[in-house]
Amino acid sequence: MTALGALSYFLPSQLNNLQAMTTESFREAHHFVVNNPMFVNYNESPPDIDIIQQKLEQKLKPVTGTWLDKDKVCLEGTRTDIIEEISQWIESPNGSQTLLFCGEAGTGKSTISHTIGSKFELQLGAFFGFNRTFAEARTPSNALCTIAYRLGIKFPEIATALLAIIRANPNVLESTSILELWKTLIVDPAQVMADSGQQVLIIIDALDESGKREEDGPRDKLLSLLFVRLNELPQGFHVFITSHPEGDVMQYLQGQDSLDTQAIQVQYMSNIQGTNDDIYKYVCSRMMKKTASGKLEEHQCKILAERAGEFFQWADIVCTFVRGQGKGGIFVTKRFERFMNLNKSSSNDLHALDKLYEFIFNDALDVHDEDAMTGYRSIMSQVLAAFEPLSQATLQRLQIEDDGDTVSSVLSFLGSLFTGISNSDNTQVRPVHTSVLDFLLDEKRSKGFRVDLRQGHELLAKGSFHVMFRVLHFNMGNLESSYVMNSEIKDLETKLSNTLTPEIIYACCWWDLHLQNMKPSDLRVHDLESVKRSRR
């Protein structure tokens, strides 16, 4: 180990005291920088990227599934002006470091964020998308750890600095302080890029879905640092954020007079020009392609686009539904005619989306058929209560009663509102947009289609016990010996995959949280006894 390498093992307090004299001692040395509180040696060959990734992943435990999705970019030829404005902001060496896109649900904020991420992939250091469906995993503290991990993977110099910091202060990984994680895992390592001239882009999508709104809670602290402390990053860093205009977000924006106005720039989706034309182009691209069930004419596409107002999500769901994601035997033109009977709502609020969602549910389900609605409430409550999205096949295997393919019988007609409907084996079922989730959980908006999450937690708890009682046994991997390390077992993943199915993994990971979200009276002793008997 070189002398410089050894210095990385000093504690930060010791490094602070050593910095001045070390700089003097190494005045004639080359190929290294002194960056308080880290010493980074560039004379040594950088470690293998796979080793770096493995070390960072082990230390930071990043959340998976939060990265850029190139399938969610804007249709080519749409949103051109606003994308160009954002591009100029990213490429500008001066001005604000933070750009916030603020708008209602369904206006296309996330699509723009994925488009920008794809366009500037070379500069993209981190992309993190919050999502209420994954609320248990995508917490503010996990977001910061994941962003730090992504920055380290993208930029080896940040990885070196980050690993040195963690080695010197391993307790930081156990910290629950949002501000400590921000400064220690992101701000301090980023300083090694201060004089590099490199432009670094960080994208945070759906900030409004970052947790519960509570004073001085994790979400509140995350908002505070994003609106007040982003200027602690080196000048070359740009942070692009999208959010609904929720109360706590707007409070920070309204207090901008007391903030550094050069540090944050705000763009409201309602002020973007050309949205209606872009929606029209999008509808035409989807609906004027001839299929077995027909296509729409240009004037019909124009009507749909006008109905959508400024809601890209409305247009997307309508197109999916009219193209045939629902009951069979009806041609595109007939489905279009049905939408002409849907009362036009204001495009300035959520009523347009609510009317659309209500229409689709009424088309797929008979609200007066009690048996059908009982099955709907049972399956849908489990879809929305699951702590991680499940495929139809996994959800079916978590059912206690095996009455055929009950999951598919409910979900197969809702493909315009949920992903994972066409592929029952692998694709996870989840709402196409969080506005669908909000609609179904609000009785005033969804009325007879309202979903009770407590029912879902009860059913998934029972289903988890059902699976665990039936499947769990000693030596799940059928290993030859328990006296060897996992790394020494040949084809360990293959051996485990044969017995550790998605449903048993889910049940073992989440059964306790489902119990916590139930009332004590919801799960009785004889319920567990009946579940035990079902294994025999």
Coordinates of C-alpha atoms in Angstrom, one line a residue:
M1 CA 0.0 0.0 0.0
T2 CA 1.3 3.4 -0.9
A3 CA 1.6 6.2 1.7
L4 CA -1.3 8.0 0.1
G5 CA -3.4 4.9 0.1
A6 CA -2.8 4.4 3.8
L7 CA -4.0 7.9 4.5
S8 CA -7.6 6.8 3.4
Y9 CA -7.8 4.8 6.6
F10 CA -7.6 7.8 8.9
L11 CA -10.7 9.1 10.6
P12 CA -12.2 12.3 9.1
S13 CA -11.2 14.3 12.2
Q14 CA -7.6 13.1 11.9
L15 CA -7.6 13.9 8.2
N16 CA -8.7 17.4 8.8
N17 CA -5.7 18.0 11.1
L18 CA -3.4 16.3 8.6
Q19 CA -4.5 18.1 5.5
A20 CA -2.4 21.3 5.9
M21 CA 0.9 19.6 6.7
T22 CA 0.2 16.8 4.1
T23 CA -0.3 19.4 1.4
E24 CA 3.0 21.0 2.4
S25 CA 4.8 17.6 2.6
F26 CA 3.7 16.5 -0.8
R27 CA 4.2 19.9 -2.5
E28 CA 6.5 18.3 -5.1
A29 CA 4.4 15.2 -5.6
H30 CA 2.3 14.5 -8.7
H31 CA -0.9 12.6 -9.8
F32 CA -2.9 13.1 -6.6
V33 CA -5.4 15.6 -5.2
V34 CA -6.1 16.5 -1.6
N35 CA -9.8 17.0 -1.1
N36 CA -11.0 17.5 2.5
P37 CA -11.6 15.1 4.1
M38 CA -10.5 12.6 1.4
F39 CA -7.1 11.7 -0.2
V40 CA -7.6 10.3 -3.7
N41 CA -4.6 8.8 -5.4
Y42 CA -4.7 8.8 -9.2
N43 CA -1.3 7.3 -9.6
E44 CA -2.6 3.8 -9.0
S45 CA -4.6 2.0 -11.6
P46 CA -8.3 2.2 -11.0
P47 CA -9.9 -1.0 -9.7
D48 CA -12.0 -3.1 -12.0
I49 CA -15.5 -1.6 -12.6
D50 CA -17.2 -4.8 -11.6
I51 CA -15.4 -4.8 -8.2
I52 CA -16.4 -1.2 -7.7
Q53 CA -20.0 -2.0 -8.4
Q54 CA -20.0 -5.0 -6.2
K55 CA -18.5 -3.0 -3.3
L56 CA -20.9 -0.1 -3.7
E57 CA -23.9 -2.4 -4.0
Q58 CA -22.9 -4.3 -0.9
K59 CA -22.5 -1.1 1.1
L60 CA -25.3 1.1 -0.2
K61 CA -28.0 -1.5 -1.0
P62 CA -29.5 0.5 -3.9
V63 CA -33.2 0.2 -4.7
T64 CA -33.7 -1.6 -8.0
G65 CA -36.2 -0.6 -10.7
T66 CA -35.7 3.1 -10.2
W67 CA -33.5 3.8 -13.3
L68 CA -34.3 5.4 -16.6
D69 CA -36.9 3.6 -18.8
K70 CA -36.3 4.4 -22.5
D71 CA -39.7 3.0 -23.4
K72 CA -41.3 6.0 -21.6
V73 CA -39.8 8.7 -23.7
C74 CA -41.8 11.3 -25.6
L75 CA -43.0 10.5 -29.1
E76 CA -40.5 11.8 -31.6
G77 CA -41.5 15.2 -32.8
T78 CA -43.4 16.2 -29.6
R79 CA -42.4 18.4 -26.7
T80 CA -39.6 19.7 -28.9
D81 CA -39.5 23.2 -27.5
I82 CA -39.5 22.4 -23.9
I83 CA -36.9 19.6 -24.4
E84 CA -34.7 22.2 -26.1
E85 CA -35.1 24.6 -23.2
I86 CA -34.2 21.9 -20.7
S87 CA -31.2 21.0 -22.8
Q88 CA -29.9 24.5 -22.8
W89 CA -30.3 24.7 -19.1
I90 CA -28.2 21.5 -18.7
E91 CA -25.5 22.7 -21.0
S92 CA -25.2 26.1 -19.4
P93 CA -22.2 26.4 -17.1
N94 CA -23.9 29.2 -15.2
G95 CA -27.3 29.9 -13.8
S96 CA -29.5 27.7 -11.6
Q97 CA -28.5 24.2 -10.7
T98 CA -32.0 23.0 -10.0
L99 CA -35.0 22.8 -12.4
L100 CA -38.4 21.8 -11.0
F101 CA -41.2 20.7 -13.3
C102 CA -44.5 21.1 -11.5
G103 CA -47.8 19.9 -12.9
E104 CA -51.0 17.8 -12.3
A105 CA -51.2 14.1 -12.6
G106 CA -51.2 12.9 -16.2
T107 CA -49.7 15.9 -17.8
G108 CA -46.5 14.1 -18.9
K109 CA -43.9 15.1 -16.4
S110 CA -42.4 11.7 -16.1
T111 CA -42.3 11.2 -19.8
I112 CA -40.2 14.4 -20.1
S113 CA -37.9 13.2 -17.4
H114 CA -37.2 9.9 -19.1
T115 CA -36.7 11.7 -22.4
I116 CA -34.2 14.1 -20.9
G117 CA -32.4 11.2 -19.2
S118 CA -32.2 9.3 -22.5
K119 CA -30.9 12.4 -24.4
F120 CA -28.2 13.2 -21.8
E121 CA -27.3 9.6 -20.9
L122 CA -23.6 10.4 -21.1
Q123 CA -24.0 13.1 -18.4
L124 CA -26.7 11.2 -16.4
G125 CA -25.2 10.3 -13.1
A126 CA -28.4 9.2 -11.3
F127 CA -32.1 8.7 -12.0
F128 CA -34.5 7.9 -9.2
G129 CA -38.2 7.7 -9.6
F130 CA -40.4 7.7 -6.5
N131 CA -43.6 5.7 -6.7
R132 CA -46.4 5.1 -4.2
T133 CA -46.7 1.5 -5.3
F134 CA -43.2 0.9 -4.0
A135 CA -43.5 3.2 -1.0
E136 CA -41.9 0.7 1.4
A137 CA -38.7 0.6 -0.6
R138 CA -38.4 4.0 -2.2
T139 CA -38.0 6.1 0.9
P140 CA -36.0 9.3 1.0
S141 CA -33.0 7.7 2.7
N142 CA -33.0 4.8 0.2
A143 CA -33.2 7.3 -2.6
L144 CA -30.1 9.1 -1.4
C145 CA -28.2 5.8 -1.0
T146 CA -29.3 4.8 -4.5
I147 CA -28.3 8.2 -6.0
A148 CA -24.9 7.9 -4.4
Y149 CA -24.5 4.3 -5.8
R150 CA -25.4 5.5 -9.3
L151 CA -23.0 8.4 -9.2
G152 CA -20.2 6.0 -8.1
I153 CA -21.0 3.6 -10.9
K154 CA -20.9 6.4 -13.4
F155 CA -17.9 8.2 -12.2
P156 CA -14.9 6.1 -10.9
E157 CA -13.4 9.1 -9.1
I158 CA -16.6 9.5 -7.1
A159 CA -16.6 5.8 -6.3
T160 CA -13.1 6.0 -5.0
A161 CA -13.9 8.9 -2.7
L162 CA -17.2 7.4 -1.6
L163 CA -15.6 4.1 -0.6
A164 CA -12.9 5.9 1.3
I165 CA -15.6 7.9 3.2
I166 CA -17.5 4.7 4.1
R167 CA -14.3 2.9 5.1
A168 CA -13.4 5.8 7.4
N169 CA -17.0 6.2 8.8
P170 CA -18.9 2.9 8.3
N171 CA -21.6 4.0 10.8
V172 CA -23.0 6.5 8.3
L173 CA -24.6 3.6 6.5
E174 CA -26.8 3.0 9.6
S175 CA -27.8 6.7 9.8
T176 CA -31.4 7.7 9.6
S177 CA -30.5 11.4 9.1
I178 CA -31.4 12.6 5.7
L179 CA -29.0 15.5 5.9
E180 CA -26.1 13.4 7.0
L181 CA -26.7 10.9 4.2
W182 CA -26.9 13.8 1.7
K183 CA -23.7 15.5 2.8
T184 CA -21.6 12.3 3.5
L185 CA -22.7 10.1 0.6
I186 CA -23.3 12.7 -2.1
V187 CA -22.0 16.2 -1.5
D188 CA -18.6 15.2 -0.1
P189 CA -17.7 12.6 -2.7
A190 CA -19.0 14.9 -5.5
Q191 CA -16.3 17.5 -4.6
V192 CA -13.7 15.4 -6.5
M193 CA -15.5 16.6 -9.7
A194 CA -15.4 20.3 -8.8
D195 CA -12.6 21.2 -11.2
S196 CA -13.2 18.5 -13.8
G197 CA -15.4 20.5 -16.1
Q198 CA -17.7 17.5 -16.3
Q199 CA -21.5 18.2 -16.5
V200 CA -23.4 15.8 -14.2
L201 CA -27.2 15.4 -14.4
I202 CA -29.3 13.9 -11.5
I203 CA -33.0 13.3 -12.2
I204 CA -35.6 12.8 -9.4
D205 CA -39.0 11.9 -10.7
A206 CA -42.3 12.2 -8.8
L207 CA -41.0 13.9 -5.7
D208 CA -44.5 14.2 -4.4
E209 CA -44.6 10.4 -4.0
S210 CA -41.6 10.4 -1.6
G211 CA -43.6 9.5 1.5
K212 CA -46.1 10.8 4.0
R213 CA -46.5 14.5 4.6
E214 CA -45.5 15.1 8.2
E215 CA -43.7 17.9 9.8
D216 CA -40.0 17.2 10.2
G217 CA -40.5 13.7 8.7
P218 CA -38.2 12.1 6.1
R219 CA -40.1 13.7 3.2
D220 CA -40.1 17.1 4.8
K221 CA -36.3 16.9 5.3
L222 CA -35.8 15.7 1.7
L223 CA -37.7 18.7 0.4
S224 CA -35.7 21.0 2.6
L225 CA -32.4 19.9 1.2
L226 CA -33.6 19.7 -2.4
F227 CA -34.9 23.3 -2.3
V228 CA -32.3 24.8 0.0
R229 CA -29.0 22.8 -0.1
L230 CA -28.5 21.7 -3.7
N231 CA -26.0 24.5 -4.2
E232 CA -23.6 22.5 -2.0
L233 CA -23.0 20.4 -5.1
P234 CA -20.2 21.4 -7.5
Q235 CA -21.2 23.9 -10.2
G236 CA -21.2 21.3 -12.9
F237 CA -24.1 19.4 -11.3
H238 CA -27.6 19.9 -12.5
V239 CA -30.7 18.4 -10.7
F240 CA -34.0 17.9 -12.6
I241 CA -37.0 17.3 -10.5
T242 CA -40.7 16.6 -11.3
S243 CA -43.6 16.9 -8.8
H244 CA -47.3 17.5 -8.4
P245 CA -48.0 20.9 -6.9
E246 CA -48.8 19.5 -3.5
G247 CA -49.1 21.7 -0.4
D248 CA -45.6 21.1 1.1
V249 CA -43.9 21.5 -2.3
M250 CA -45.7 24.7 -3.0
Q251 CA -44.8 26.1 0.5
Y252 CA -41.2 25.8 -0.4
L253 CA -41.8 27.5 -3.7
Q254 CA -43.7 30.3 -2.2
G255 CA -40.8 30.9 0.2
Q256 CA -38.4 31.4 -2.7
D257 CA -37.8 35.0 -1.7
S258 CA -35.8 33.8 1.2
L259 CA -33.9 31.2 -0.9
D260 CA -31.1 31.6 -3.4
T261 CA -33.1 32.3 -6.5
Q262 CA -30.1 31.3 -8.6
A263 CA -30.2 27.8 -7.2
I264 CA -33.7 26.8 -8.4
Q265 CA -35.8 27.4 -11.5
V266 CA -39.5 26.4 -11.7
Q267 CA -41.4 25.4 -14.8
Y268 CA -45.2 24.8 -14.6
M269 CA -46.6 22.2 -17.0
S270 CA -49.6 24.4 -17.7
N271 CA -47.3 27.1 -19.2
I272 CA -45.7 24.8 -21.8
Q273 CA -46.8 25.8 -25.3
G274 CA -48.0 23.3 -27.9
T275 CA -49.3 20.6 -25.5
N276 CA -52.6 20.2 -27.4
D277 CA -50.8 19.9 -30.8
D278 CA -48.4 17.3 -29.3
I279 CA -51.3 15.3 -27.9
Y280 CA -52.9 15.3 -31.3
K281 CA -49.7 14.0 -32.9
Y282 CA -49.6 11.3 -30.3
V283 CA -53.2 10.2 -30.8
C284 CA -52.7 10.1 -34.6
S285 CA -49.6 7.9 -34.2
R286 CA -51.5 5.4 -32.1
M287 CA -55.0 5.4 -33.7
M288 CA -54.4 5.8 -37.4
K289 CA -52.5 2.5 -37.8
K290 CA -54.8 -0.1 -39.3
T291 CA -55.3 -3.3 -37.3
A292 CA -57.7 -6.2 -37.4
S293 CA -60.1 -4.2 -35.2
G294 CA -59.9 -1.1 -37.5
K295 CA -58.5 2.4 -37.1
L296 CA -59.7 5.9 -36.6
E297 CA -59.8 8.7 -39.1
E298 CA -57.9 12.0 -38.7
H299 CA -61.0 14.0 -37.6
Q300 CA -61.8 11.3 -35.0
C301 CA -58.2 11.5 -33.6
K302 CA -58.7 15.3 -33.4
I303 CA -61.8 14.9 -31.3
L304 CA -60.0 12.5 -28.8
A305 CA -57.1 15.0 -28.6
E306 CA -59.5 17.8 -27.8
R307 CA -61.2 15.7 -25.1
A308 CA -57.8 15.0 -23.5
G309 CA -57.1 18.7 -23.0
E310 CA -53.6 18.9 -21.5
F311 CA -53.7 15.3 -20.0
F312 CA -51.3 13.1 -21.9
Q313 CA -52.3 10.3 -19.5
W314 CA -55.9 10.6 -20.6
A315 CA -54.9 10.4 -24.3
D316 CA -52.7 7.3 -23.6
I317 CA -55.4 5.4 -21.7
V318 CA -58.1 6.2 -24.2
C319 CA -55.9 5.0 -27.1
T320 CA -55.1 1.8 -25.3
F321 CA -58.7 1.1 -24.5
V322 CA -60.1 2.0 -27.9
R323 CA -57.4 -0.2 -29.5
G324 CA -58.9 -3.2 -27.8
Q325 CA -57.7 -3.5 -24.2
G326 CA -61.0 -4.6 -22.8
K327 CA -63.9 -6.7 -23.7
G328 CA -63.6 -8.4 -27.1
G329 CA -65.9 -8.3 -30.1
I330 CA -66.1 -4.6 -30.5
F331 CA -64.4 -2.7 -33.2
V332 CA -62.3 0.5 -32.7
T333 CA -65.0 2.8 -34.2
K334 CA -67.6 1.4 -31.8
R335 CA -65.4 2.0 -28.9
F336 CA -64.8 5.5 -30.2
E337 CA -68.5 6.1 -30.3
R338 CA -68.8 5.1 -26.7
F339 CA -66.4 7.8 -25.7
M340 CA -68.5 10.4 -27.5
N341 CA -71.1 9.7 -24.9
L342 CA -68.7 10.5 -22.1
N343 CA -69.4 14.0 -20.7
K344 CA -66.6 16.4 -21.4
S345 CA -64.9 17.6 -18.2
S346 CA -62.6 20.5 -17.5
S347 CA -59.0 19.7 -18.6
N348 CA -57.7 21.9 -15.7
D349 CA -58.4 19.3 -12.9
L350 CA -58.6 15.6 -12.3
H351 CA -62.3 15.3 -13.3
A352 CA -61.3 14.4 -16.8
L353 CA -59.2 11.4 -15.6
D354 CA -61.9 10.4 -13.0
K355 CA -64.6 10.3 -15.6
L356 CA -62.4 8.3 -17.9
Y357 CA -61.5 5.8 -15.1
E358 CA -65.1 5.4 -14.1
F359 CA -66.1 4.8 -17.7
I360 CA -63.5 2.0 -18.2
F361 CA -64.5 0.3 -14.9
N362 CA -68.2 0.4 -15.8
D363 CA -67.4 -1.0 -19.2
A364 CA -65.4 -3.9 -17.7
L365 CA -67.5 -4.7 -14.7
D366 CA -71.2 -4.8 -13.8
V367 CA -71.4 -2.8 -10.6
H368 CA -74.8 -4.4 -9.9
D369 CA -73.5 -8.0 -10.0
E370 CA -72.6 -8.6 -6.4
D371 CA -70.6 -11.8 -7.2
A372 CA -68.5 -10.0 -9.8
M373 CA -67.9 -7.0 -7.5
T374 CA -66.9 -9.2 -4.6
G375 CA -64.3 -10.9 -6.8
Y376 CA -63.1 -7.5 -8.1
R377 CA -62.7 -6.0 -4.6
S378 CA -60.8 -9.1 -3.4
I379 CA -58.3 -9.2 -6.2
M380 CA -57.9 -5.4 -6.7
S381 CA -57.4 -4.9 -3.0
Q382 CA -54.5 -7.4 -3.1
V383 CA -53.0 -5.8 -6.2
L384 CA -52.9 -2.4 -4.5
A385 CA -51.9 -3.6 -1.0
A386 CA -48.9 -5.7 -2.2
F387 CA -45.7 -4.2 -0.9
E388 CA -44.1 -5.0 -4.2
P389 CA -45.9 -5.5 -7.5
L390 CA -46.8 -9.1 -8.2
S391 CA -47.4 -10.9 -11.5
Q392 CA -50.9 -12.5 -12.1
A393 CA -49.4 -16.0 -11.7
T394 CA -47.7 -15.1 -8.4
L395 CA -50.9 -13.4 -7.1
Q396 CA -52.9 -16.5 -8.1
R397 CA -50.6 -18.8 -6.2
L398 CA -51.1 -16.6 -3.1
Q399 CA -54.9 -17.2 -3.1
I400 CA -56.2 -19.6 -0.4
E401 CA -59.2 -20.7 -2.3
D402 CA -58.3 -22.3 -5.7
D403 CA -61.4 -21.6 -7.7
G404 CA -59.7 -21.5 -11.1
D405 CA -58.0 -18.4 -12.5
T406 CA -59.8 -15.9 -10.3
V407 CA -57.1 -13.2 -10.8
S408 CA -57.2 -13.2 -14.5
S409 CA -61.0 -13.2 -14.5
V410 CA -60.9 -9.8 -12.9
L411 CA -57.7 -8.2 -14.4
S412 CA -58.0 -9.4 -18.0
F413 CA -60.5 -6.6 -18.8
L414 CA -58.5 -3.8 -17.2
G415 CA -55.4 -3.7 -19.5
S416 CA -55.8 0.0 -20.2
L417 CA -55.4 0.9 -16.6
F418 CA -52.9 -1.7 -15.4
T419 CA -49.6 -3.1 -16.8
G420 CA -48.8 -6.8 -16.7
I421 CA -52.2 -7.9 -17.9
S422 CA -51.2 -9.5 -21.2
N423 CA -48.3 -11.6 -19.7
S424 CA -49.6 -13.5 -16.7
D425 CA -46.3 -15.3 -15.9
N426 CA -43.6 -12.7 -15.4
T427 CA -44.8 -9.1 -15.8
Q428 CA -45.8 -7.3 -12.6
V429 CA -49.3 -5.9 -12.3
R430 CA -49.3 -2.2 -11.4
P431 CA -51.4 0.9 -12.2
V432 CA -50.2 2.6 -15.4
H433 CA -50.2 5.9 -13.4
T434 CA -50.5 6.8 -9.7
S435 CA -53.7 8.8 -10.5
V436 CA -55.4 5.3 -11.0
L437 CA -54.3 4.3 -7.5
D438 CA -55.5 7.6 -6.0
F439 CA -58.8 7.2 -7.8
L440 CA -59.4 3.7 -6.4
L441 CA -58.5 4.6 -2.9
D442 CA -60.8 7.7 -2.7
E443 CA -64.5 6.7 -2.2
K444 CA -65.8 10.1 -3.2
R445 CA -64.1 9.7 -6.6
S446 CA -64.4 6.0 -7.4
K447 CA -67.7 5.4 -5.6
G448 CA -68.7 1.7 -6.1
F449 CA -65.2 0.8 -7.4
R450 CA -63.4 2.0 -4.3
V451 CA -60.8 -0.5 -2.9
D452 CA -60.2 -1.2 0.8
L453 CA -56.5 -1.8 1.3
R454 CA -57.2 -3.4 4.7
Q455 CA -59.0 -6.2 2.9
G456 CA -56.0 -6.7 0.7
H457 CA -53.6 -6.8 3.6
E458 CA -55.8 -9.4 5.3
L459 CA -56.0 -11.6 2.2
L460 CA -52.3 -11.4 1.5
A461 CA -51.4 -12.2 5.1
K462 CA -53.5 -15.3 5.0
G463 CA -52.2 -16.2 1.6
S464 CA -48.6 -15.7 2.8
F465 CA -49.2 -18.1 5.7
H466 CA -50.9 -20.5 3.3
V467 CA -47.8 -20.6 1.1
M468 CA -45.3 -20.8 3.9
F469 CA -47.1 -23.6 5.8
R470 CA -47.3 -25.5 2.5
V471 CA -43.9 -24.9 1.0
L472 CA -41.2 -24.2 3.7
H473 CA -39.1 -27.1 4.8
F474 CA -35.5 -27.7 6.1
N475 CA -32.8 -27.2 3.5
M476 CA -34.9 -25.3 0.9
G477 CA -32.1 -25.4 -1.6
N478 CA -31.5 -29.2 -1.2
L479 CA -27.8 -28.4 -0.6
E480 CA -25.3 -31.3 -0.1
S481 CA -23.7 -29.6 2.9
S482 CA -24.2 -26.6 5.1
Y483 CA -20.5 -26.5 6.1
V484 CA -19.4 -24.5 3.0
M485 CA -19.7 -20.9 2.1
N486 CA -22.3 -19.8 -0.4
S487 CA -19.6 -18.6 -2.7
E488 CA -18.2 -22.2 -2.8
I489 CA -21.5 -23.8 -3.9
K490 CA -21.7 -24.5 -7.6
D491 CA -24.8 -23.3 -9.4
L492 CA -26.3 -22.0 -6.1
E493 CA -28.8 -19.6 -7.8
T494 CA -30.1 -22.4 -10.0
K495 CA -30.6 -24.7 -7.1
L496 CA -32.4 -22.0 -5.1
S497 CA -34.6 -20.9 -8.1
N498 CA -36.1 -24.4 -8.2
T499 CA -37.6 -24.0 -4.7
L500 CA -37.6 -20.3 -3.9
T501 CA -40.5 -19.3 -6.1
P502 CA -41.7 -15.7 -6.3
E503 CA -44.7 -16.4 -4.0
I504 CA -42.6 -18.0 -1.2
I505 CA -40.0 -15.1 -1.4
Y506 CA -42.8 -12.6 -1.2
A507 CA -44.6 -14.4 1.6
C508 CA -41.4 -14.7 3.7
C509 CA -40.4 -11.0 3.2
W510 CA -43.7 -9.3 3.7
W511 CA -46.1 -11.3 5.9
D512 CA -45.3 -9.3 9.0
L513 CA -46.0 -6.0 7.4
H514 CA -49.4 -7.2 6.1
L515 CA -50.2 -8.2 9.7
Q516 CA -49.2 -4.7 10.9
N517 CA -51.7 -3.1 8.5
M518 CA -54.6 -5.2 9.8
K519 CA -56.7 -4.8 12.9
P520 CA -56.1 -7.5 15.5
S521 CA -59.7 -8.8 14.9
D522 CA -59.1 -9.3 11.2
L523 CA -57.0 -12.5 11.7
R524 CA -58.3 -15.0 14.1
V525 CA -56.8 -18.3 15.4
H526 CA -59.3 -20.4 13.5
D527 CA -58.2 -18.6 10.3
L528 CA -54.7 -19.8 10.8
E529 CA -55.9 -23.3 11.7
S530 CA -57.8 -23.4 8.4
V531 CA -54.7 -22.3 6.5
K532 CA -52.7 -25.0 8.2
R533 CA -55.3 -27.6 7.3
S534 CA -55.1 -26.5 3.7
R535 CA -51.5 -27.7 3.4
R536 CA -52.5 -31.3 4.1

